[in-house]
Short mmCIF file of N, CA and C in Angstrom, two decimals:
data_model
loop_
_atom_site.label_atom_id
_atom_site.label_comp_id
_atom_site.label_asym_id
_atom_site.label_seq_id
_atom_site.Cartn_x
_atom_site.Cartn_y
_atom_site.Cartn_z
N UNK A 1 0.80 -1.19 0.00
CA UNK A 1 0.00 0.00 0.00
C UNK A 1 0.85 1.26 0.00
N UNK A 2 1.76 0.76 -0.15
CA UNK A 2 3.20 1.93 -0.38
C UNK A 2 2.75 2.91 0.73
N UNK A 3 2.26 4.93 0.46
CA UNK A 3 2.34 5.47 1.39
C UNK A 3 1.43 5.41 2.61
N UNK A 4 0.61 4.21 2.23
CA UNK A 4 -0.61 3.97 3.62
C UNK A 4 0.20 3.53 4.79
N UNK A 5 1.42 2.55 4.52
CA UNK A 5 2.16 2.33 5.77
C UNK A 5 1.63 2.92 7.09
N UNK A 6 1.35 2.49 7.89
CA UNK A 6 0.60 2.98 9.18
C UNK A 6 2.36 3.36 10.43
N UNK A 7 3.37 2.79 10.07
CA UNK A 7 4.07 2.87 11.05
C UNK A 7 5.46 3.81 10.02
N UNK A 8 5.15 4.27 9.03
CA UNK A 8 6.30 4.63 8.24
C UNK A 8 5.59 6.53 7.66
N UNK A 9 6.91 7.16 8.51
CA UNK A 9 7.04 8.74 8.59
C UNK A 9 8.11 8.71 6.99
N UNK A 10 7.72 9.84 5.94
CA UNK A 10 8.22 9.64 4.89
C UNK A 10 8.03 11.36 4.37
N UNK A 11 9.76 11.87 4.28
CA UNK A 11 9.83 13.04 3.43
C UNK A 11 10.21 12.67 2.15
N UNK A 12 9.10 13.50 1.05
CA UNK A 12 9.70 13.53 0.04
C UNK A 12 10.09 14.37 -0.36
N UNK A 13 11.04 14.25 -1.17
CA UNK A 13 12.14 15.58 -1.98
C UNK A 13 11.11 15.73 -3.40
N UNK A 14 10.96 16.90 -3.90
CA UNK A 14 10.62 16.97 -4.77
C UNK A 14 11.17 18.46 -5.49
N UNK A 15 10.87 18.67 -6.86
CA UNK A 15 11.34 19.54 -7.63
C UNK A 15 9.97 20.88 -7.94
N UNK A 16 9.12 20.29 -7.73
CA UNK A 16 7.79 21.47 -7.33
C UNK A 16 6.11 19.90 -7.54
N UNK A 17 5.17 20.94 -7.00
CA UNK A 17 4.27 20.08 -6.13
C UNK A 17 3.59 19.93 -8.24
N UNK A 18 3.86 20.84 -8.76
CA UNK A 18 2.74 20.39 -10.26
C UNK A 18 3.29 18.78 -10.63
N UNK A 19 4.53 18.20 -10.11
CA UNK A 19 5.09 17.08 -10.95
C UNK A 19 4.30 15.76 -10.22
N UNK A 20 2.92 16.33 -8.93
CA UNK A 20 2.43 15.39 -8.59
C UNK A 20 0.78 15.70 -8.98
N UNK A 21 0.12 14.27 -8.94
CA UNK A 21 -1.21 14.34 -9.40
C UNK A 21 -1.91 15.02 -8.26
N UNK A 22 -2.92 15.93 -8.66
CA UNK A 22 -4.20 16.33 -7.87
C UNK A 22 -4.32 15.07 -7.32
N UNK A 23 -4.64 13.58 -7.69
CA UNK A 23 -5.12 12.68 -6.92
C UNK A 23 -4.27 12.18 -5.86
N UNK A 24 -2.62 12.42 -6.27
CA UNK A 24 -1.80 12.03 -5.46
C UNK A 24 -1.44 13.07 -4.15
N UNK A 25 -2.04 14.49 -4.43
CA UNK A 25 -1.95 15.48 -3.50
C UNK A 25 -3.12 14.95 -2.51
N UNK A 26 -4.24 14.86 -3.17
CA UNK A 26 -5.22 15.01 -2.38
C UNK A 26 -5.13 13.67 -1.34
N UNK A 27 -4.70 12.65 -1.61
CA UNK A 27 -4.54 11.41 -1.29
C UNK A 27 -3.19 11.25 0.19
N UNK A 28 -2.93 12.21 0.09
CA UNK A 28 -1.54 12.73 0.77
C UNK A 28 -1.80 13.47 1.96
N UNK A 29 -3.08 14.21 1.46
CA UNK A 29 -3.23 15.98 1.97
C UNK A 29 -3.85 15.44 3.93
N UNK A 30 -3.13 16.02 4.71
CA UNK A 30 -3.53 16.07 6.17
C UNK A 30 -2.74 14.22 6.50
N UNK A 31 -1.97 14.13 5.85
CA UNK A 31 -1.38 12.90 6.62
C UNK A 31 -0.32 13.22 7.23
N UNK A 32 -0.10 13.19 8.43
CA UNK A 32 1.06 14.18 9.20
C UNK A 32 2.39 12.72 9.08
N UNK A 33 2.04 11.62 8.60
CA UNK A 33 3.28 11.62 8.37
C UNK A 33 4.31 11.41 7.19
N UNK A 34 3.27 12.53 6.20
CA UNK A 34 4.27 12.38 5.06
C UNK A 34 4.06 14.06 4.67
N UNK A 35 5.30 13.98 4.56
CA UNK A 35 5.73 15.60 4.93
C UNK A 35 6.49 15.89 3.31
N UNK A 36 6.46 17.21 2.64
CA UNK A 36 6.33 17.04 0.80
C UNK A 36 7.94 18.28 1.04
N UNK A 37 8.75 17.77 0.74
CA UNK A 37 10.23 19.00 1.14
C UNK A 37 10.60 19.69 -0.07
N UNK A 38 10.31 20.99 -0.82
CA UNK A 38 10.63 21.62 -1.41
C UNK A 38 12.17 21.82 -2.02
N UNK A 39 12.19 21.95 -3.13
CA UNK A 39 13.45 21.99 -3.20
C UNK A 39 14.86 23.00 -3.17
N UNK A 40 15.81 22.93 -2.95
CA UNK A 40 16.74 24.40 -2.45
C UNK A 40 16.53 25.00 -3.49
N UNK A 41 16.74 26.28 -3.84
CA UNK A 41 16.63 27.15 -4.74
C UNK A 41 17.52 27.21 -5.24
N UNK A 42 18.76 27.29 -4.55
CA UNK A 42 20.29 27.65 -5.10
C UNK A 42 20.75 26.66 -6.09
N UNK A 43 19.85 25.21 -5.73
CA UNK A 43 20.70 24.39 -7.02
C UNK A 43 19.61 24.12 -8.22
N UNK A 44 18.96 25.11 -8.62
CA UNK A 44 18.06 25.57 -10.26
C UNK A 44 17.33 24.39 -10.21
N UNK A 45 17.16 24.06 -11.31
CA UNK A 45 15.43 22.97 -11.69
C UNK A 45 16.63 21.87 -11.97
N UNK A 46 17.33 21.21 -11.91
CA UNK A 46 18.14 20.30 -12.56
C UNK A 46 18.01 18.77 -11.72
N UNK A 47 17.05 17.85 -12.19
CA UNK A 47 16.76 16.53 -10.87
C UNK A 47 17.88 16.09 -10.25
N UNK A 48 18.87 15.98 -11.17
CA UNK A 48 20.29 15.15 -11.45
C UNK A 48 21.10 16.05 -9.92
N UNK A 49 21.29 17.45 -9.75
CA UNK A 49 21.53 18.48 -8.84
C UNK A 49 21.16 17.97 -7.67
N UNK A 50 19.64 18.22 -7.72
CA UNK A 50 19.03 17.93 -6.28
C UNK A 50 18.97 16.44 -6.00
N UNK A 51 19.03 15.68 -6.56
CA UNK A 51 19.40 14.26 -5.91
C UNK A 51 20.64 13.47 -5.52
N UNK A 52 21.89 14.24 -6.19
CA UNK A 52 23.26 14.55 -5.58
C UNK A 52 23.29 15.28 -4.44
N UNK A 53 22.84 15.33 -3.74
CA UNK A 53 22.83 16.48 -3.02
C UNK A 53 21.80 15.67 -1.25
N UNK A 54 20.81 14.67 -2.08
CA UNK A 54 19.85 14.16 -1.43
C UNK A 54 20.87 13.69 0.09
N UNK A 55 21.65 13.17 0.31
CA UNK A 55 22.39 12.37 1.38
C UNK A 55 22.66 13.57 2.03
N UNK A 56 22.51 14.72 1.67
CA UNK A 56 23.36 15.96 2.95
C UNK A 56 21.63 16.24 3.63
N UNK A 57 21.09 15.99 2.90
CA UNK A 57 19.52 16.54 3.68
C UNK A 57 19.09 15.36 4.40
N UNK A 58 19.87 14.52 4.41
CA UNK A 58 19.21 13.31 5.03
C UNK A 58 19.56 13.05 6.72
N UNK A 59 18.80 13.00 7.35
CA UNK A 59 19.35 12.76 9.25
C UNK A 59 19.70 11.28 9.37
N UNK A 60 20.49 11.24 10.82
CA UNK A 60 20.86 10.23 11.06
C UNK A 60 19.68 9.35 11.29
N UNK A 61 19.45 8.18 11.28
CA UNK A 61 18.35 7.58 11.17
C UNK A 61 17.78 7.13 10.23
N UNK A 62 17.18 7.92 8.91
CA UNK A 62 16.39 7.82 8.01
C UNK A 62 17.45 6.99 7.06
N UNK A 63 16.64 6.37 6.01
CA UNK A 63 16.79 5.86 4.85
C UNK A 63 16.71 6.63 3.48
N UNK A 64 17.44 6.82 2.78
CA UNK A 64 17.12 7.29 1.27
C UNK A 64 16.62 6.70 0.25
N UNK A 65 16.27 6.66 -0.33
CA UNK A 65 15.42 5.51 -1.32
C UNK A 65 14.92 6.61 -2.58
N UNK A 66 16.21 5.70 -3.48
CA UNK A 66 16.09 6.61 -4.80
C UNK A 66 15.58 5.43 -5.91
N UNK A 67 14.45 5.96 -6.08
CA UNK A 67 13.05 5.54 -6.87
C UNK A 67 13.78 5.27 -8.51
N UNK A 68 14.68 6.39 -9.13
CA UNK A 68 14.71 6.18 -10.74
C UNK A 68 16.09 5.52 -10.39
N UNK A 69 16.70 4.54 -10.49
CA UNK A 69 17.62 3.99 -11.10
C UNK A 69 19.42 4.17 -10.61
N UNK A 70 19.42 5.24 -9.78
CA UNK A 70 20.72 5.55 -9.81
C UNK A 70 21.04 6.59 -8.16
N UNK A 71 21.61 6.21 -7.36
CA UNK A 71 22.31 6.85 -6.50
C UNK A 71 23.09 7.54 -6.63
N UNK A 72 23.21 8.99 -5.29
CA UNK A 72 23.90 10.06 -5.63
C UNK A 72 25.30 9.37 -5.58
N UNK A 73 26.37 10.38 -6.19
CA UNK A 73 27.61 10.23 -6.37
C UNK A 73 28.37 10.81 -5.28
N UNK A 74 27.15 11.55 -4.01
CA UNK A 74 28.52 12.21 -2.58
C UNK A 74 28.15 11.00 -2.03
N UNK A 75 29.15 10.65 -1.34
CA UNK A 75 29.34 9.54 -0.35
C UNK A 75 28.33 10.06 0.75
N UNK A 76 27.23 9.13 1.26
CA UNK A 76 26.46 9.17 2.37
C UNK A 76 27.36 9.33 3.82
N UNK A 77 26.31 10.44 3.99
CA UNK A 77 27.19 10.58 5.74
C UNK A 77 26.48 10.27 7.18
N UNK A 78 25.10 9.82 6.44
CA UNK A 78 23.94 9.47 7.78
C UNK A 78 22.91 8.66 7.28
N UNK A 79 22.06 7.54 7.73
CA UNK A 79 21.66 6.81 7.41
C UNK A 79 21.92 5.74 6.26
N UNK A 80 20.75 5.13 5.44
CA UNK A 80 20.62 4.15 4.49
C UNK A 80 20.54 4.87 3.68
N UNK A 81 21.18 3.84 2.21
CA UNK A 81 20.38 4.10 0.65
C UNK A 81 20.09 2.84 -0.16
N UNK A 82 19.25 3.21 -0.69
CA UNK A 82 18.08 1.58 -1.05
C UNK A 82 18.23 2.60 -2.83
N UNK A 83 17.96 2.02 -3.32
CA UNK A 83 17.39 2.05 -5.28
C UNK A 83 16.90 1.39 -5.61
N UNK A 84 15.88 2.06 -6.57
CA UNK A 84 15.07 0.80 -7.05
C UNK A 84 15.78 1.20 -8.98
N UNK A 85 16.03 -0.30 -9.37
CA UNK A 85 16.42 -0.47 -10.77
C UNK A 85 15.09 -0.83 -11.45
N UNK A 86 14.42 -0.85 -12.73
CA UNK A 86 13.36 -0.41 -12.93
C UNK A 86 13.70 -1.55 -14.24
N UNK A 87 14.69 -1.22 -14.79
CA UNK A 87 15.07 -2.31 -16.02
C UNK A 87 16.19 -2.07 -16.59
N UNK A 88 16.75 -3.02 -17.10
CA UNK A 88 18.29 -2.83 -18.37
C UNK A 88 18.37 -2.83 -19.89
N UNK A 89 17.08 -1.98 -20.12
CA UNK A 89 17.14 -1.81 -21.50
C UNK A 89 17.91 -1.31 -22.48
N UNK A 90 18.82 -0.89 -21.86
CA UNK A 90 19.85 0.16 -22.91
C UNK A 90 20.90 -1.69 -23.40
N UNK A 91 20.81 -2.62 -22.28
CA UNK A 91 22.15 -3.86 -22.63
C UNK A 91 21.73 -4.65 -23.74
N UNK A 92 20.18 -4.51 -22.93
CA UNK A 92 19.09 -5.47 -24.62
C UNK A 92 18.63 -4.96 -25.90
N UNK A 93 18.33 -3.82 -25.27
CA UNK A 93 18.11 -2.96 -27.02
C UNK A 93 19.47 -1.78 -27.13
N UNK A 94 20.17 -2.34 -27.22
CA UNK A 94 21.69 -0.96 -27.43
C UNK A 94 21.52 -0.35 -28.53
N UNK A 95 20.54 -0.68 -29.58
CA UNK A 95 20.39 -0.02 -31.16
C UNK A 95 19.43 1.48 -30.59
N UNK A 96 18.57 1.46 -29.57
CA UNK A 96 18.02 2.28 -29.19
C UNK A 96 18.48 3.23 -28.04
N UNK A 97 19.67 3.29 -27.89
CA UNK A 97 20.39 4.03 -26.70
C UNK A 97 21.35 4.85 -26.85
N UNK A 98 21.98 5.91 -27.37
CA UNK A 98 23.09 6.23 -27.90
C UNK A 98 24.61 5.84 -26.75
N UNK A 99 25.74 5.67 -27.27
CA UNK A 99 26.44 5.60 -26.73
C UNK A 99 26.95 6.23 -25.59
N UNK A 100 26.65 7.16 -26.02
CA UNK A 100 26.78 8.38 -24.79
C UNK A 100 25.87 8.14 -23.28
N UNK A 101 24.49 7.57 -23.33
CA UNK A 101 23.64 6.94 -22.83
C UNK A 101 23.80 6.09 -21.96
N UNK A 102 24.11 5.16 -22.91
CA UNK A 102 24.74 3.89 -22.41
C UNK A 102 26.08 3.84 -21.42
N UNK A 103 27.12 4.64 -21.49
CA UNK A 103 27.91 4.75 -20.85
C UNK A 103 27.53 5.76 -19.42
N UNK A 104 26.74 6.66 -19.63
CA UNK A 104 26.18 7.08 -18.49
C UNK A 104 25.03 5.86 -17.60
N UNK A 105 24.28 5.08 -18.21
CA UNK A 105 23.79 4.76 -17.73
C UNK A 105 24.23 3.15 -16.84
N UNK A 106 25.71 2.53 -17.55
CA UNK A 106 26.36 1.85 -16.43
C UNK A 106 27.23 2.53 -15.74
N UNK A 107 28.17 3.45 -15.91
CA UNK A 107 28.72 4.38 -14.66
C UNK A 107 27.47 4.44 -13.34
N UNK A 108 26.20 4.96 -13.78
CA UNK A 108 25.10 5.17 -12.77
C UNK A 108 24.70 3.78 -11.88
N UNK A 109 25.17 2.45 -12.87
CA UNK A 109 24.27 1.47 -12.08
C UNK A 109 25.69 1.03 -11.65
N UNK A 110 26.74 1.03 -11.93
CA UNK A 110 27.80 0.42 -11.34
C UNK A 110 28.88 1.18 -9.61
N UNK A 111 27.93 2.63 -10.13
CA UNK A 111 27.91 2.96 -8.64
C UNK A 111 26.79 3.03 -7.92
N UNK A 112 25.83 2.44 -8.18
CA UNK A 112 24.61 2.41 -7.63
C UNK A 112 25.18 0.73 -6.58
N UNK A 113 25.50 -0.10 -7.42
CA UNK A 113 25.97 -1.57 -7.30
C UNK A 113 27.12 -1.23 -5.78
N UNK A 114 27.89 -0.35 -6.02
CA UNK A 114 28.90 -0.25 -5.16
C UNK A 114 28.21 0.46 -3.94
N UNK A 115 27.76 1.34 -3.71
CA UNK A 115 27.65 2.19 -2.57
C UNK A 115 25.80 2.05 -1.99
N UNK A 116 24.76 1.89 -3.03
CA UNK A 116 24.17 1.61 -2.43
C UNK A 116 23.74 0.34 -1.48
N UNK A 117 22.69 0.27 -0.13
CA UNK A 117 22.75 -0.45 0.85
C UNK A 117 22.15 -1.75 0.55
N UNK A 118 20.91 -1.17 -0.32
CA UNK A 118 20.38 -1.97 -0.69
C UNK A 118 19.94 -1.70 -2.58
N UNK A 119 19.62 -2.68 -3.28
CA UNK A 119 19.12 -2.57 -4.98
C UNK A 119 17.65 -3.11 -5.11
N UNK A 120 16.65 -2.47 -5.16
CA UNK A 120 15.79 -3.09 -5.37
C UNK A 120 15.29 -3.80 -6.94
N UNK A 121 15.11 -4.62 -7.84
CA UNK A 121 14.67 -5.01 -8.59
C UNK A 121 13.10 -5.25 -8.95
N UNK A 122 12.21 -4.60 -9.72
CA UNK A 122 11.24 -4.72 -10.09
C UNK A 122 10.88 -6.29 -10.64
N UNK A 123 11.93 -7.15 -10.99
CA UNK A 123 11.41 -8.37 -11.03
C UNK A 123 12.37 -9.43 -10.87
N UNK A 124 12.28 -10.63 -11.12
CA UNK A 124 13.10 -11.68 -11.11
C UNK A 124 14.54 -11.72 -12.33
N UNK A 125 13.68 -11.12 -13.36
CA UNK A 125 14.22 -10.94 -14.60
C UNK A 125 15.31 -9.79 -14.49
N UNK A 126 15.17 -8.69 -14.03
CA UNK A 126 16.05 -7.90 -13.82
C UNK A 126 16.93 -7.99 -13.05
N UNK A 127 16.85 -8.89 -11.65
CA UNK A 127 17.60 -8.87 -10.76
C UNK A 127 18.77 -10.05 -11.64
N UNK A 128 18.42 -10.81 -12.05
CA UNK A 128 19.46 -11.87 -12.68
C UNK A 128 20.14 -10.95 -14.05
N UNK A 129 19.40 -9.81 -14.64
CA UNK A 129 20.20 -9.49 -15.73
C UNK A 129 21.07 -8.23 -14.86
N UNK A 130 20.88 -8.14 -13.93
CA UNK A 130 21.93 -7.38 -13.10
C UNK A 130 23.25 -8.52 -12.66
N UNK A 131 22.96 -9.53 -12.14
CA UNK A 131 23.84 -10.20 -11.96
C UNK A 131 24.85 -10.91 -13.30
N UNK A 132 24.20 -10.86 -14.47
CA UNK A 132 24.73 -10.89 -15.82
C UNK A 132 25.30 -10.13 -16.40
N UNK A 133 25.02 -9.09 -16.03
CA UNK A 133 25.97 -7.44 -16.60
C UNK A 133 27.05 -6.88 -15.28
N UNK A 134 26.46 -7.38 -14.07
CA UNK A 134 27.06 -6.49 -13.57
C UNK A 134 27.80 -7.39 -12.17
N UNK A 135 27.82 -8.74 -12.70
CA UNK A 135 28.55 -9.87 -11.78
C UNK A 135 28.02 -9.74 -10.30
N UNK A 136 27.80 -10.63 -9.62
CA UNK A 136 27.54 -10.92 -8.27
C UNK A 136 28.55 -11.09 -7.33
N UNK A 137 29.40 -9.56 -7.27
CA UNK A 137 29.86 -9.27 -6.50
C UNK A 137 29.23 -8.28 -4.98
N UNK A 138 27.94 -7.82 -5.57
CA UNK A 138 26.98 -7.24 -4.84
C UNK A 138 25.59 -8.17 -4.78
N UNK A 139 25.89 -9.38 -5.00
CA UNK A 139 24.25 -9.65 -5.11
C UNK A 139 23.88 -9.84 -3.82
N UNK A 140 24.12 -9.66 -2.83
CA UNK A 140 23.98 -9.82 -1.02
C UNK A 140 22.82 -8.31 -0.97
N UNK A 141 23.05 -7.25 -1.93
CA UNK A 141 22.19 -6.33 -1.57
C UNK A 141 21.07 -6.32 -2.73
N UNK A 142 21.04 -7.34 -3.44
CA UNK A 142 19.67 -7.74 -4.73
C UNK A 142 18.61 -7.87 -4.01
N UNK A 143 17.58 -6.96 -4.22
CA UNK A 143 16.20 -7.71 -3.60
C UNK A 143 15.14 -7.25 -4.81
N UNK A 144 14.56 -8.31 -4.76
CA UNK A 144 12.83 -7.83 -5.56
C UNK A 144 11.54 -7.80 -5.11
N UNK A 145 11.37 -6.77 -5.36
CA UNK A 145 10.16 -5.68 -4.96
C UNK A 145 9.31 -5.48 -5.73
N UNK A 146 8.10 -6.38 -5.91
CA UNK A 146 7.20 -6.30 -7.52
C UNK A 146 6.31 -4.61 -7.46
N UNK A 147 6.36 -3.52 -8.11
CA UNK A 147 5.71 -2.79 -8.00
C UNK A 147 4.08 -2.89 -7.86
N UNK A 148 3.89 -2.10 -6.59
CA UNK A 148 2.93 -2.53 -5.92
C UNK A 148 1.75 -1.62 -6.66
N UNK A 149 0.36 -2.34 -6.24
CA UNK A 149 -0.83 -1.78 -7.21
C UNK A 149 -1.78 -1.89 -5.76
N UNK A 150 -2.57 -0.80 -5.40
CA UNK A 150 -3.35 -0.38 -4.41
C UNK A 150 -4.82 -1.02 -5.18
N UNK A 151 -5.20 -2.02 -4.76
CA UNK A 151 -6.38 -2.72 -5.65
C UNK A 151 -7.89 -1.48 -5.24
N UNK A 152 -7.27 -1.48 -3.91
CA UNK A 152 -8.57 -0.77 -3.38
C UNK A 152 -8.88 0.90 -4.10
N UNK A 153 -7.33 1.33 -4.90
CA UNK A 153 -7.97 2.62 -5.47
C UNK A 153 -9.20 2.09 -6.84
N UNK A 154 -8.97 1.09 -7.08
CA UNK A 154 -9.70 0.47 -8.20
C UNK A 154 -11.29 0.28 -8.32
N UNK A 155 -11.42 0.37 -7.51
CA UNK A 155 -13.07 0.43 -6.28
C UNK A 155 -13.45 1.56 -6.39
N UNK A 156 -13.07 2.79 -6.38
CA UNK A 156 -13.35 4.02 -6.58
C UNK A 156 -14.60 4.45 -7.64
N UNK A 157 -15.12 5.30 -7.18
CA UNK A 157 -16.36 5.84 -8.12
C UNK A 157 -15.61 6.04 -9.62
N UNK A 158 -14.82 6.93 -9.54
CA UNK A 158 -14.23 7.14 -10.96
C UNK A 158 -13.24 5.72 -11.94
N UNK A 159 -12.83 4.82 -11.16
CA UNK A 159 -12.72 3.92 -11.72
C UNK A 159 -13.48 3.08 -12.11
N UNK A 160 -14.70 2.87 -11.64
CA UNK A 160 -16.05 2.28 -12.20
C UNK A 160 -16.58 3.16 -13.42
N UNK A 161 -16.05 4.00 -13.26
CA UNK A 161 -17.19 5.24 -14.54
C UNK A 161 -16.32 4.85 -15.92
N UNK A 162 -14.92 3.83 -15.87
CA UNK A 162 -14.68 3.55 -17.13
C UNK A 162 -15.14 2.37 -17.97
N UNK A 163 -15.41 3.00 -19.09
CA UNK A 163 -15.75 1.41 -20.10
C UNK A 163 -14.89 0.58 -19.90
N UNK A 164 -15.65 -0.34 -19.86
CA UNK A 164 -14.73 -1.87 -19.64
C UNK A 164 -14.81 -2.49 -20.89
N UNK A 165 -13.67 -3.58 -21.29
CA UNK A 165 -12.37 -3.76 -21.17
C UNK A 165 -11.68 -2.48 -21.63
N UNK A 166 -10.49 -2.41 -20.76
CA UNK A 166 -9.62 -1.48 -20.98
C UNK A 166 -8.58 -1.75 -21.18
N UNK A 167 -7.12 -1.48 -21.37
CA UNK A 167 -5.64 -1.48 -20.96
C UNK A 167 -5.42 -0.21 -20.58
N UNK A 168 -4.77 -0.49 -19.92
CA UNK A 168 -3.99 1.34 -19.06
C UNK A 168 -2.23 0.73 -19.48
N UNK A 169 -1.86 1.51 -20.20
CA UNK A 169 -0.02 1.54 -20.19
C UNK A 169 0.54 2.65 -20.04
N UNK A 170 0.99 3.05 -19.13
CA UNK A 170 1.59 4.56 -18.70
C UNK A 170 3.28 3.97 -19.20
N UNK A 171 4.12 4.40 -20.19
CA UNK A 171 5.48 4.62 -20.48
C UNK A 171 5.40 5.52 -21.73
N UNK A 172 6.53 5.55 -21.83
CA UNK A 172 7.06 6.26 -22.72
C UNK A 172 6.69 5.26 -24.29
N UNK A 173 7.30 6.41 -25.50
CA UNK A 173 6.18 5.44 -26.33
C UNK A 173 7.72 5.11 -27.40
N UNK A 174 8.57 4.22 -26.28
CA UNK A 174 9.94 4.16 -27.37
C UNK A 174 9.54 3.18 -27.95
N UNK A 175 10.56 2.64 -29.08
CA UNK A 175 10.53 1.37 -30.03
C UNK A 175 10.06 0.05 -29.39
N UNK A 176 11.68 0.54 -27.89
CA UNK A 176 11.53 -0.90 -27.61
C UNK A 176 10.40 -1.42 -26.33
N UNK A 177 9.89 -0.59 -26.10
CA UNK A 177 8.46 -0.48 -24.98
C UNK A 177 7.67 -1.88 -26.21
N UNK A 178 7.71 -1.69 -27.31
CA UNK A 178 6.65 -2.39 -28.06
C UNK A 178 4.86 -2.03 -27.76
N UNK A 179 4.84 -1.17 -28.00
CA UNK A 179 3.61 -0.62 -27.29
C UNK A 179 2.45 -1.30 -28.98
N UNK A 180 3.06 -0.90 -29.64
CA UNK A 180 2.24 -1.47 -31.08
C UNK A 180 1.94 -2.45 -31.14
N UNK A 181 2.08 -3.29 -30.55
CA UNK A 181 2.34 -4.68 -30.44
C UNK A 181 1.11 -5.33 -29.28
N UNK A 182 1.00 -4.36 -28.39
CA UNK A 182 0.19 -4.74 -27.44
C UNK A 182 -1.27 -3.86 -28.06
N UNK A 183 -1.13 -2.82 -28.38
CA UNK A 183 -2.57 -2.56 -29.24
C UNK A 183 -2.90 -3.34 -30.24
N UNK A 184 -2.34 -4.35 -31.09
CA UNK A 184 -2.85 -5.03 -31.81
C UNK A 184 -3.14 -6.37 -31.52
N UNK A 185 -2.21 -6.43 -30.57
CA UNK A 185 -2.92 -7.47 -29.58
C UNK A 185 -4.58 -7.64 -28.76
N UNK A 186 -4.26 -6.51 -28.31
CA UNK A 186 -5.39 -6.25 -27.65
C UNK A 186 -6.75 -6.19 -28.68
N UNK A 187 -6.75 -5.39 -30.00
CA UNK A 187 -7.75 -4.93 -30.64
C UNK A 187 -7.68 -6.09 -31.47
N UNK A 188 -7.34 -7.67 -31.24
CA UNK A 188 -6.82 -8.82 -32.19
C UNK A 188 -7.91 -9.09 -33.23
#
């Protein structure tokens, strides 16, 4: 139930409140223990900035838990850091990644591999193509974490008000997503 946690106090860092849904505000709004932390001014709109940066705002105690893929590059000076890896598409489709990409994007997971506490993996599949690219010298901190789905928002008045059958696919609409593939599937 991700932020329903009844025993879990949770700041989030964010870059301004429009990058969250009205439903996710409202869903949020008067829960004293999730508290929404604005971001410094001094370091401009840049995500990459303010999430380098995330481990100096962090107290002793707390955990960091960086959601897209990649841990900051200052060495932590108080608490945990957890990541969640999401997928390794740039190793399987490399025709769709530019080089430049690609080399940023294992520098990111190969210090993600080193310094973070923990790696979360979105599936079985990823966690082993991590251990295939990126050797199991860290696999002591591999865990998988199936992204979680709140069944009960599904119950909702406005989720009943849609025609049924549906598909919902929220990504990006690259090559290798295969998104064409699943509409013609679907509309078979």
């Amino acid at each position: 139930r991700g932020l329903r946690l009844p025993r879990i106090s949770q700041r989030l860092f964010h870059l301004g409140e429009h990058f969250f849904s009205p439903e996710f505000l409202a869903r949020i709004s008067g829960d004293s223990r999730v508290v929404l932390e604005a971001p410094l001014s001094c370091l401009g709109r840049s995500r990459f900035t303010h999430e380098a940066v995330l481990p100096l705002r962090v107290g002793a105690g707390e955990y960091l838990l960086f959601t897209n893929y990649f841990c900051s590059p200052i060495p932590r000076v108080r608490g945990g850091v957890g990541v969640v890896i999401h997928d390794f598409q740039h190793c399987v489709y490399p025709q769709y990644f530019s080089r430049a990409k690609s080399l940023w994007l294992d520098g990111c997971y190969s210090a993600t591999m080193r310094f973070a506490d923990h790696v979360f993996f979105i599936s079985e599949h990823e966690r082993k193509m991590a251990l295939q690219h990126f050797g199991d010298t860290h696999a002591k901190k591999f865990h998988v974490i199936y992204n979680a789905i709140d069944w009960d928002r599904y119950a909702s008045p406005l989720a009943a008000s849609f025609v049924r059958p549906f598909v919902l696919c929220v990504s990006h609409q690259f090559p290798h997503k295969n998104i064409g593939t699943q509409i013609s599937a679907y509309c078979g």
